[in-house]
Short mmCIF file of C-alpha atoms in Angstrom, two decimals:
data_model
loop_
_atom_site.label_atom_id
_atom_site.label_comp_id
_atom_site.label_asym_id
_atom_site.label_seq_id
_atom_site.Cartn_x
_atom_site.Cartn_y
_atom_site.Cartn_z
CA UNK A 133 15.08 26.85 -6.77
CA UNK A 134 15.69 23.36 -4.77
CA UNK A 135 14.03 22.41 -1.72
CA UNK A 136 17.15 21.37 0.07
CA UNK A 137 16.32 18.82 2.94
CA UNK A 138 13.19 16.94 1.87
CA UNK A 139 12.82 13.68 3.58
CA UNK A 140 9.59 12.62 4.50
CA UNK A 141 10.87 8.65 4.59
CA UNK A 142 12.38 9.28 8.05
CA UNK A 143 9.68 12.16 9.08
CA UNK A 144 8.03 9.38 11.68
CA UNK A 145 6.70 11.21 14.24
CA UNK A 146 3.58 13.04 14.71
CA UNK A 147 2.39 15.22 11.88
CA UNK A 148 6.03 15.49 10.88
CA UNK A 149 5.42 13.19 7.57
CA UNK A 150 2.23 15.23 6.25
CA UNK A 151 4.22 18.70 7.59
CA UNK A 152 6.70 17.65 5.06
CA UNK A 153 5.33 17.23 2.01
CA UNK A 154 3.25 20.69 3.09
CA UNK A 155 6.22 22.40 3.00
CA UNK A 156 7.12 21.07 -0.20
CA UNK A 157 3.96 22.21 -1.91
CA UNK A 158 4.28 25.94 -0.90
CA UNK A 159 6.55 26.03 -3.46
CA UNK A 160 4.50 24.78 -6.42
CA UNK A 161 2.69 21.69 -7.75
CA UNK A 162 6.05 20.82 -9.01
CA UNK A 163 9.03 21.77 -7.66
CA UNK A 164 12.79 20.46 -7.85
CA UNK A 165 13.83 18.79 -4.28
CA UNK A 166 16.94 17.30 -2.87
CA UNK A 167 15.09 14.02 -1.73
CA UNK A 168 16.96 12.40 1.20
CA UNK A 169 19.09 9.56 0.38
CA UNK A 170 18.04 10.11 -3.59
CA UNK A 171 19.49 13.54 -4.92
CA UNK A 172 18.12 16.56 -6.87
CA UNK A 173 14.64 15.05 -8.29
CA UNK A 174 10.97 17.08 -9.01
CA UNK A 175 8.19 16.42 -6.64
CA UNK A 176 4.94 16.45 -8.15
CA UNK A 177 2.46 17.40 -5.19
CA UNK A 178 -0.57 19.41 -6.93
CA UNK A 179 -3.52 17.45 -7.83
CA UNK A 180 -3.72 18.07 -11.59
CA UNK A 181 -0.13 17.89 -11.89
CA UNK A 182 -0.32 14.55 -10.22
CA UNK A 183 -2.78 12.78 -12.30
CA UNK A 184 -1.55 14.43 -15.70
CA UNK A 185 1.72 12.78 -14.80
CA UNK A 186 0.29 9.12 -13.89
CA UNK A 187 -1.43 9.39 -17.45
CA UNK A 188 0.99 10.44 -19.19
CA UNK A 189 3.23 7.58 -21.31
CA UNK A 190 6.78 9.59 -21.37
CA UNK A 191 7.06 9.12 -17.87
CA UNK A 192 8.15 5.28 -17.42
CA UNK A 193 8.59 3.23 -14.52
CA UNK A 194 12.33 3.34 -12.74
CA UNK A 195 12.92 0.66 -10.35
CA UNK A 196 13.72 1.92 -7.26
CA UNK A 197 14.54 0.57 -3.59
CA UNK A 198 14.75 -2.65 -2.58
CA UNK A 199 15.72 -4.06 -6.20
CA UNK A 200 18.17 -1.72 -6.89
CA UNK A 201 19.48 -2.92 -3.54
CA UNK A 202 19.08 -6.54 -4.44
CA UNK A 203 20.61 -5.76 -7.77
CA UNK A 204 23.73 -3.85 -6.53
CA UNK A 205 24.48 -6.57 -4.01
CA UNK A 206 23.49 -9.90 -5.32
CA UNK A 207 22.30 -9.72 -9.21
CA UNK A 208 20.25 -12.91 -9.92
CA UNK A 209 17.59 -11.69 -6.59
CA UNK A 210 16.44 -9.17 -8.34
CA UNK A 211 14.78 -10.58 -11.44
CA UNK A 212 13.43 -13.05 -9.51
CA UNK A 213 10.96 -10.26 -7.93
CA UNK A 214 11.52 -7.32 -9.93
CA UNK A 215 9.88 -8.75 -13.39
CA UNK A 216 6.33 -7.19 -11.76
CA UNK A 217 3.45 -4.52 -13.10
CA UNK A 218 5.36 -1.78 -11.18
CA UNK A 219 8.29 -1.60 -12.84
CA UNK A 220 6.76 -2.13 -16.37
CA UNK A 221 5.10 -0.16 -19.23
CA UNK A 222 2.98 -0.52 -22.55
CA UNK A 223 2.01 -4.11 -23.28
CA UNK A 224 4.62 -5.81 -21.11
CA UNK A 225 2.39 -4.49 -18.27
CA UNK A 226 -1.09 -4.95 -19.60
CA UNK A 227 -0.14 -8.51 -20.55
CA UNK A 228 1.04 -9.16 -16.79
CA UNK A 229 -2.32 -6.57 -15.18
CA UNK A 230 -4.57 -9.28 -17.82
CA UNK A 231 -3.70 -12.43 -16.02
CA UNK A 232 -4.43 -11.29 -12.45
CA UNK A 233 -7.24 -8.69 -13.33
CA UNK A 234 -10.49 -11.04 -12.89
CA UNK A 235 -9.42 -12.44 -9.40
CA UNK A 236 -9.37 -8.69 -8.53
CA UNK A 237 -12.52 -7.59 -10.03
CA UNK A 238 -15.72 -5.97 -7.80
CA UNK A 239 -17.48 -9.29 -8.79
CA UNK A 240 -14.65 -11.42 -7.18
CA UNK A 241 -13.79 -8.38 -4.03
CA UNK A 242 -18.02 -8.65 -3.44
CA UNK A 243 -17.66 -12.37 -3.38
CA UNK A 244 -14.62 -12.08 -0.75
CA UNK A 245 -16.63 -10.09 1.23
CA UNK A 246 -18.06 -12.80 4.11
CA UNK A 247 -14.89 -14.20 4.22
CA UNK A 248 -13.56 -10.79 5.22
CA UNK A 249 -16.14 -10.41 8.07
CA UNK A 250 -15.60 -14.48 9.31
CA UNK A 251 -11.94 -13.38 9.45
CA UNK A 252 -12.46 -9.87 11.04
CA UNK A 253 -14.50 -11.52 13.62
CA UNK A 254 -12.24 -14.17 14.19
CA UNK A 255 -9.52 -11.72 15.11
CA UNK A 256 -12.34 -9.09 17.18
CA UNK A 257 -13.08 -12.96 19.39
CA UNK A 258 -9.12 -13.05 20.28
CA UNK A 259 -9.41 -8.90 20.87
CA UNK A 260 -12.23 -9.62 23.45
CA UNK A 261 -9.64 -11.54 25.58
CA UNK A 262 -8.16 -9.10 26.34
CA UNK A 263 -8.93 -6.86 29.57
CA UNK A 264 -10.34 -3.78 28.72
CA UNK A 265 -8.01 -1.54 30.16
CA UNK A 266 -4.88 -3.25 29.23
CA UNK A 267 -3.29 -1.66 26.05
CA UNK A 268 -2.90 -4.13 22.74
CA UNK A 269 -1.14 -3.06 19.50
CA UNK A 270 -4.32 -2.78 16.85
CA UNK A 271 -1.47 -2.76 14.18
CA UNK A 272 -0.30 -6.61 15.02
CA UNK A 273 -3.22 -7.84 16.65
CA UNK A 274 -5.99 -6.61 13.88
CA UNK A 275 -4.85 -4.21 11.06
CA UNK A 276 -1.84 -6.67 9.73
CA UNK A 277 -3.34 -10.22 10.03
CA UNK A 278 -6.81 -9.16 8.49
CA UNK A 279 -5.44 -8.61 4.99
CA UNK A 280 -2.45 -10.54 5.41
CA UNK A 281 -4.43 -13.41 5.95
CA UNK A 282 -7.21 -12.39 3.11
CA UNK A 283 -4.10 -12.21 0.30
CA UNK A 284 -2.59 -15.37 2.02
CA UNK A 285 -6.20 -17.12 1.08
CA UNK A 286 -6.40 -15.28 -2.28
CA UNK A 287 -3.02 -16.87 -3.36
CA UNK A 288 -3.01 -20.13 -1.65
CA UNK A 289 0.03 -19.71 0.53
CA UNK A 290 -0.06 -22.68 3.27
CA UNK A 291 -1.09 -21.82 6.49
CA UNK A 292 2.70 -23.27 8.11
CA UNK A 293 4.35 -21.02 5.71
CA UNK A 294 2.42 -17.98 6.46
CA UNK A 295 4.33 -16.18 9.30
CA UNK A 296 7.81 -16.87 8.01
CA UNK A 297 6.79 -15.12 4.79
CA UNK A 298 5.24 -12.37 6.43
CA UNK A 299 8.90 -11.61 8.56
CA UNK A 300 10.48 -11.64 5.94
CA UNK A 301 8.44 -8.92 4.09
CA UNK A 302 8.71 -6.94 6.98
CA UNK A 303 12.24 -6.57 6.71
CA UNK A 304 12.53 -6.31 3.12
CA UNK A 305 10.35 -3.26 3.35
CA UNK A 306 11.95 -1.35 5.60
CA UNK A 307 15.40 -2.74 3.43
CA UNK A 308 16.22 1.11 3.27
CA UNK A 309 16.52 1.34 6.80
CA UNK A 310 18.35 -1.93 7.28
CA UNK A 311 22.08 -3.15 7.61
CA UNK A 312 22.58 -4.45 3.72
CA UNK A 313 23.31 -8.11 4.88
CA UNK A 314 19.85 -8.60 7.09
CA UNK A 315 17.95 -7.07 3.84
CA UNK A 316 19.61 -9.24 1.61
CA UNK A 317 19.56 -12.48 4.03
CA UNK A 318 15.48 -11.65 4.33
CA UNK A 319 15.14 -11.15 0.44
CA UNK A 320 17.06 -14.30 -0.04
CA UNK A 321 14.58 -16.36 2.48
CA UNK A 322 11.30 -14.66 0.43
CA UNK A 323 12.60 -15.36 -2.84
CA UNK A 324 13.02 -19.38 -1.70
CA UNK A 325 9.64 -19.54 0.41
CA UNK A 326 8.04 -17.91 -3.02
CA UNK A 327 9.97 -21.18 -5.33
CA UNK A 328 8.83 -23.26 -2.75
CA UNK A 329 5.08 -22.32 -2.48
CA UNK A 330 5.08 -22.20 -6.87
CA UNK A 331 6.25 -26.02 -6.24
CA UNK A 332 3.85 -26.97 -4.41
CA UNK A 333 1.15 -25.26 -6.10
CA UNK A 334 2.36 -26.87 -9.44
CA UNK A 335 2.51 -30.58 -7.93
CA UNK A 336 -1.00 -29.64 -5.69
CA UNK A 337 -3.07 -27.42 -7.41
CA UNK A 338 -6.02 -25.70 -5.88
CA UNK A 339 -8.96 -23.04 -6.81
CA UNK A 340 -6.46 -20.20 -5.86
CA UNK A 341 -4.71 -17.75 -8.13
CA UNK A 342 -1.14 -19.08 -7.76
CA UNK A 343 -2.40 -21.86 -9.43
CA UNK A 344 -4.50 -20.21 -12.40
CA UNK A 345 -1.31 -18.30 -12.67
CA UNK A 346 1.03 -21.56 -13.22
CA UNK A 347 -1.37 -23.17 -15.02
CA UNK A 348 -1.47 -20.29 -17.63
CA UNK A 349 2.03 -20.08 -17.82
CA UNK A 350 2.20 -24.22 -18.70
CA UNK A 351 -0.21 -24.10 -21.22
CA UNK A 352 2.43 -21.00 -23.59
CA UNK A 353 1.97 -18.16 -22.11
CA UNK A 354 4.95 -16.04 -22.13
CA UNK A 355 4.97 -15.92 -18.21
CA UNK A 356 8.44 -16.91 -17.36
CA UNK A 357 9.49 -18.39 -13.68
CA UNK A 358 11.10 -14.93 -13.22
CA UNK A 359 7.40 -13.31 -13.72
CA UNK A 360 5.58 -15.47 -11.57
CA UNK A 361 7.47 -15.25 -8.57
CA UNK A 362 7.67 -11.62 -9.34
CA UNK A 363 3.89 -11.33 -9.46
CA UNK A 364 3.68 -13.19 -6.34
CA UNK A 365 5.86 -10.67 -4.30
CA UNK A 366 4.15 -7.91 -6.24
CA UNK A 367 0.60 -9.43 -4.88
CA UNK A 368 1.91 -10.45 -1.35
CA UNK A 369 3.40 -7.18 -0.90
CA UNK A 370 0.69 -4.79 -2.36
CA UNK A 371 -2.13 -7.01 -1.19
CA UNK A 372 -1.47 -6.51 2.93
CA UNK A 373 0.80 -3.73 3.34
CA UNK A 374 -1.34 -1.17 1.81
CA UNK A 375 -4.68 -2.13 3.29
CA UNK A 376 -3.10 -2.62 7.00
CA UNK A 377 -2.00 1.20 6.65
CA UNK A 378 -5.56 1.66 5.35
CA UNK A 379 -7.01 0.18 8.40
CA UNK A 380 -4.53 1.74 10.86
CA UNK A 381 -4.36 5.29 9.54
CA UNK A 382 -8.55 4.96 9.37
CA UNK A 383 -8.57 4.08 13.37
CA UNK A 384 -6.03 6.71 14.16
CA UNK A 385 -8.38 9.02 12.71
CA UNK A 386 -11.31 7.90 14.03
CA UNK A 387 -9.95 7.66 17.25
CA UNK A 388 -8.70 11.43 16.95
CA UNK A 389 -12.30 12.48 15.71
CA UNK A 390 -14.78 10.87 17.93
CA UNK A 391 -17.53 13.22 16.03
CA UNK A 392 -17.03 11.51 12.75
CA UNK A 393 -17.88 8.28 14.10
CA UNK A 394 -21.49 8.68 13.50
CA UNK A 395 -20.85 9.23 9.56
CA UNK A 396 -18.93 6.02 9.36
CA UNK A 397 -22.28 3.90 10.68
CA UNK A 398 -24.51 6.23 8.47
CA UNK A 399 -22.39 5.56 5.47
CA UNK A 400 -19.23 3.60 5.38
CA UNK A 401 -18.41 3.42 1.51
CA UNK A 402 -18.42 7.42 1.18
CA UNK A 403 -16.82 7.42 4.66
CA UNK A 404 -13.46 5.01 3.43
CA UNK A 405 -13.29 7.21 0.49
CA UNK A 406 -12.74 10.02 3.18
CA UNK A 407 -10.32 8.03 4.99
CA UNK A 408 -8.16 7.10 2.14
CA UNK A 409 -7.97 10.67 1.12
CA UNK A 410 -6.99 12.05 4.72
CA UNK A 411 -4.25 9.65 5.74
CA UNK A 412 -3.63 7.63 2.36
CA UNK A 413 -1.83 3.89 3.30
CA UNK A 414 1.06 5.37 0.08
CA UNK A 415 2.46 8.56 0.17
CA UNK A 416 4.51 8.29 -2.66
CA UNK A 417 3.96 6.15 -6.09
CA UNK A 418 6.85 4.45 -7.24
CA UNK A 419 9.24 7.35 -9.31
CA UNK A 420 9.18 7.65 -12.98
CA UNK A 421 12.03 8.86 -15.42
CA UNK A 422 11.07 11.17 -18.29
CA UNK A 423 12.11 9.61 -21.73
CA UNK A 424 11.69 13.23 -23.19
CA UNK A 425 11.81 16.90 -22.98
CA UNK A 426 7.89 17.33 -21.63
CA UNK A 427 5.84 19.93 -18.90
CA UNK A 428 3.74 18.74 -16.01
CA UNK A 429 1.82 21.62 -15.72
CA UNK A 430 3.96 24.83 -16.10
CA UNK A 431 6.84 22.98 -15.34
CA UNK A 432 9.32 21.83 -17.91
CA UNK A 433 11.27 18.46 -17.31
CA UNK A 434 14.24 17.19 -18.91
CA UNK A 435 14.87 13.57 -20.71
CA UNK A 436 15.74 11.71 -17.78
CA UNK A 437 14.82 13.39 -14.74
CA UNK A 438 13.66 11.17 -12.14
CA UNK A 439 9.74 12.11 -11.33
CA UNK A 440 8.26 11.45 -7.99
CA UNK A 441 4.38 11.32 -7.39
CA UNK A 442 3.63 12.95 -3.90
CA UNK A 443 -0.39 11.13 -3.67
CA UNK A 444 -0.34 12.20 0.15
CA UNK A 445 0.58 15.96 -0.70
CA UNK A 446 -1.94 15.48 -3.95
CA UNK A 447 -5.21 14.32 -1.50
CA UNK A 448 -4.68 17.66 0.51
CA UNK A 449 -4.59 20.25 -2.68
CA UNK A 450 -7.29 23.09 -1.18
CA UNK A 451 -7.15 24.41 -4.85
CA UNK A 452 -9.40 21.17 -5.92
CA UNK A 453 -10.57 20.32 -2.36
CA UNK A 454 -12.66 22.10 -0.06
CA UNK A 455 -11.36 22.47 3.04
CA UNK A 456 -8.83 19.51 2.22
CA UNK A 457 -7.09 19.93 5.78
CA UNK A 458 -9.93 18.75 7.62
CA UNK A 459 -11.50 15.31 7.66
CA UNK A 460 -15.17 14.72 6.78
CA UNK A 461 -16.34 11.06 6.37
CA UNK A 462 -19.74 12.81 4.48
CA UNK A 463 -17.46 14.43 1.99
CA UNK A 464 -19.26 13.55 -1.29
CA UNK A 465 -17.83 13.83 -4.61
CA UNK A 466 -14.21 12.67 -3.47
CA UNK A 467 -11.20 13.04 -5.76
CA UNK A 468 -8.58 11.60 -4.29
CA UNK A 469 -5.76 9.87 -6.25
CA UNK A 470 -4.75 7.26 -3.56
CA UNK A 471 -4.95 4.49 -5.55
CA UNK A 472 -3.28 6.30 -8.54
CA UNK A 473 -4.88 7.10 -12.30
CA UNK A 474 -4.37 5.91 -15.40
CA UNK A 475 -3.32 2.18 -16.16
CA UNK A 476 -1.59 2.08 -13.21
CA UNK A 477 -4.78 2.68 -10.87
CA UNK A 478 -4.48 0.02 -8.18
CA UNK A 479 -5.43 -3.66 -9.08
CA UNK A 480 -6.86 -4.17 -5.63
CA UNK A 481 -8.59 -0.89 -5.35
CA UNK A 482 -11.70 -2.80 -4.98
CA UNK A 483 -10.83 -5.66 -2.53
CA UNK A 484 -9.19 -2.66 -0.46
CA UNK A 485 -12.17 -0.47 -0.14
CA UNK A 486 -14.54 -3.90 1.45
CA UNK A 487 -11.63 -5.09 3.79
CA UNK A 488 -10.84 -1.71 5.01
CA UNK A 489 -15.08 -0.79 5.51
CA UNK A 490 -16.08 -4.34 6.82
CA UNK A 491 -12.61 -3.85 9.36
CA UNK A 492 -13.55 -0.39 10.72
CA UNK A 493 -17.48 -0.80 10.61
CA UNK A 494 -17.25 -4.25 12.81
CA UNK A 495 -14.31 -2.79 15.10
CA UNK A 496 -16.53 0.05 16.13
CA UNK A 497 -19.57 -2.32 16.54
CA UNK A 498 -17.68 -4.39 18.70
CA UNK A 499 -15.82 -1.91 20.71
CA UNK A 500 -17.81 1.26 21.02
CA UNK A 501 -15.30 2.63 23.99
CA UNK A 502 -11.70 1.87 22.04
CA UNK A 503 -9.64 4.69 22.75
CA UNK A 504 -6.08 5.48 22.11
CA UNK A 505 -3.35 4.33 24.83
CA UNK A 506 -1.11 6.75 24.05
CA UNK A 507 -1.48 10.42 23.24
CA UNK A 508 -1.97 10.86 19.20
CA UNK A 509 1.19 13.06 18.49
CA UNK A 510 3.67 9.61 20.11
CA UNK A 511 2.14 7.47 17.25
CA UNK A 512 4.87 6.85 14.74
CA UNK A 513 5.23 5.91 11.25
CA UNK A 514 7.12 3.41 9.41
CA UNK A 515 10.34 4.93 8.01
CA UNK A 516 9.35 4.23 4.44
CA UNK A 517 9.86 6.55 1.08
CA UNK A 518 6.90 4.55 -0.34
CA UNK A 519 4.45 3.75 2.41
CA UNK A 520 2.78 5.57 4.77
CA UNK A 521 1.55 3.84 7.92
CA UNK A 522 2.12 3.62 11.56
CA UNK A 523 4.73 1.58 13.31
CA UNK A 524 2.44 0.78 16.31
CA UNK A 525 -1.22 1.23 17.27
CA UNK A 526 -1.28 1.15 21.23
CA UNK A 527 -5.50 1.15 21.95
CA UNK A 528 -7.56 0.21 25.46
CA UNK A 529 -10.07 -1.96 23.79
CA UNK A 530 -12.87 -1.27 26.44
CA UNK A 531 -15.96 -3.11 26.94
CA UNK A 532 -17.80 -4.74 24.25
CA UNK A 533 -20.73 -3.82 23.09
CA UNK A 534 -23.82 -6.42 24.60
CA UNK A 535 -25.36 -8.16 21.70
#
């Protein structure tokens, strides 16, 4: 049996994304579904299914989306940021995951960690400006620039360059959703700002990655140019994206369950853990294609099917989670698979977890009244097959908390 009509990219409003991929699992950890805009592909949505299949080496990486776009329409964009960790397997991957892996390390995310708070103050100071009863977007004016600007730093992107960057990631990301010739003009403009920035960072290096990363590839490593702007995308992209939805999705909630407010001061790392599970910033992994005859679970699957991960759908499986449709920021062991399994499991898992505790912990500090401006079911989400986080944030900030 197919589940005809599954399209959780474009299921924006409300609960209507998390509805989706609820309906989907009544039929089975892994069922076949005619995925909106994709065909006849399996869903993986149970919880052991899902982390078998991100462990298991048959299933490879298929590149998906916005290359296969850039590919169809203008060939030579795409290995300029497709040559990345997500589209790879084996050694090619582990060779590119080595040469990024200590600037992503606990050591190096605990070492970030006051520059997160200077910069999450920095933005709560230009929050305080505002009246307390006059609605801002939390999404542009806190959620986006804190780990925009943390990645920005990581990489050593200039400051003047910083904005035009970040447009043009926005509209490369919702490419799916786009007229062809704005995606490609915005894909175009990224791939040039990324030459331009490796330039720079060859002729004025600096104690930032970008330039570790050239430096390794001039002194015979196999990076090519290819790579490195690819791994710049890759680290742009995954670096900000993922932890704004973090932050966003974590307010939403918070905002939604006042009571759980007191678990987040009496224990934010088990209460982001919570969060991440709940309203995950990815709902979907990037697919994989079998390269033989194997079963996830019960389920046979054919050399060559196209595999999709469901991790949202995975985080809510009440046969491995107690009571996994209700949020609890105590909840203690948590097994979610947000940031994957395997050697896939996300690079910045670590940097994620401090910018998205130090954002929330210091936002509620600072603004003990912040409420919602809107009621919760008008909040939207991004139209996105990949990510899952909301379009818009509308809050009353209220008044600050007297220090």
């Amino acid at each position: 049996m197919t589940v005809r009509g599954f399209d959780p990219a474009t299921a924006a409003a409300g609960g209507q994304r998390i509805a989706a991929y609820a309906d989907a699992a009544r039929h089975g950890p892994v069922q076949r579904v005619d995925l909106a805009g994709v065909g006849e592909v399996w869903l993986v949505t149970g919880w052991a299914e899902v982390r078998q299949a991100l462990g298991d080496p048959r299933l490879h990486k298929f590149p998906s989306g916005p290359r296969r776009l850039a590919l169809q329409l203008v060939p030579e964009l795409a290995p300029a940021t497709g040559q990345h960790m997500l589209n790879m397997d084996g050694e090619p991957h582990a060779r590119l995951r080595r040469l990024v892996t200590s600037a992503f390390s606990r050591h190096q995310a605990r070492a970030l960690e006051s520059r997160v708070g200077e910069l999450t103050e920095e933005l709560l100071d230009a929050m305080a400006g505002a009246a307390p009863d006059v609605a801002v977007d939390l999404m542009e004016c806190f959620a986006y620039p804190l780990p925009l600007t943390v990645i920005f730093e990581i990489l050593g992107v200039p400051i003047d360059w910083r904005d035009d960057i970040h447009r043009c990631f926005t509209s490369v990301f919702a490419a799916s959703f786009a007229p062809p010739d704005e995606f490609i003009a915005a894909f175009q403009r990224l791939v040039e700002l990324i030459r331009a920035v490796v330039t720079l960072r060859r002729e004025e290096p600096g104690p930032d990655l970008l330039s570790s990363l050239i430096a390794v590839r001039e002194t015979g490593d196999r990076l090519s140019e290819d790579e490195l702007t690819s791994m710049i995308v890759l680290l742009l992209g995954a670096g900000h994206e993922t932890t704004s939805n973090l932050i966003g999705n974590g307010v939403r909630c918070l905002l939604t369950h006042p009571e759980q407010l007191a678990a987040l001061r009496a224990d934010p790392v088990v209460a982001v853990e919570e969060l991440l599970r709940f309203d995950p910033p990815l709902q979907m992994t990037f697919p994989l294609r079998a390269s033989c005859e194997l079963d996830i679970g019960a389920t046979r699957i054919v050399d060559g099917d196209l595999v999709f991960i469901g991790l949202l759908a995975a985080n809510r499986d009440g046969d491995v989670l107690a009571e996994a449709e209700r949020l609890n920021l105590a909840r203690t062991p948590n097994q979610h698979l947000t940031f994957g399994h395997g050697v896939h499991h996300c690079l910045g898992a670590a940097l994620a977890r401090i910018e998205g505790r130090v954002a929330l912990v210091r936002l509620f500090d600072r603004f003990p009244d912040l409420r919602l401006a809107v009621a919760p079911e008008a909040l939207e989400r991004n139209p996105s097959l990949l990510f899952n986080g909301l379009a818009a944030l509308p809050v009353f900030p209220g008044a600050q908390a007297q220090s």
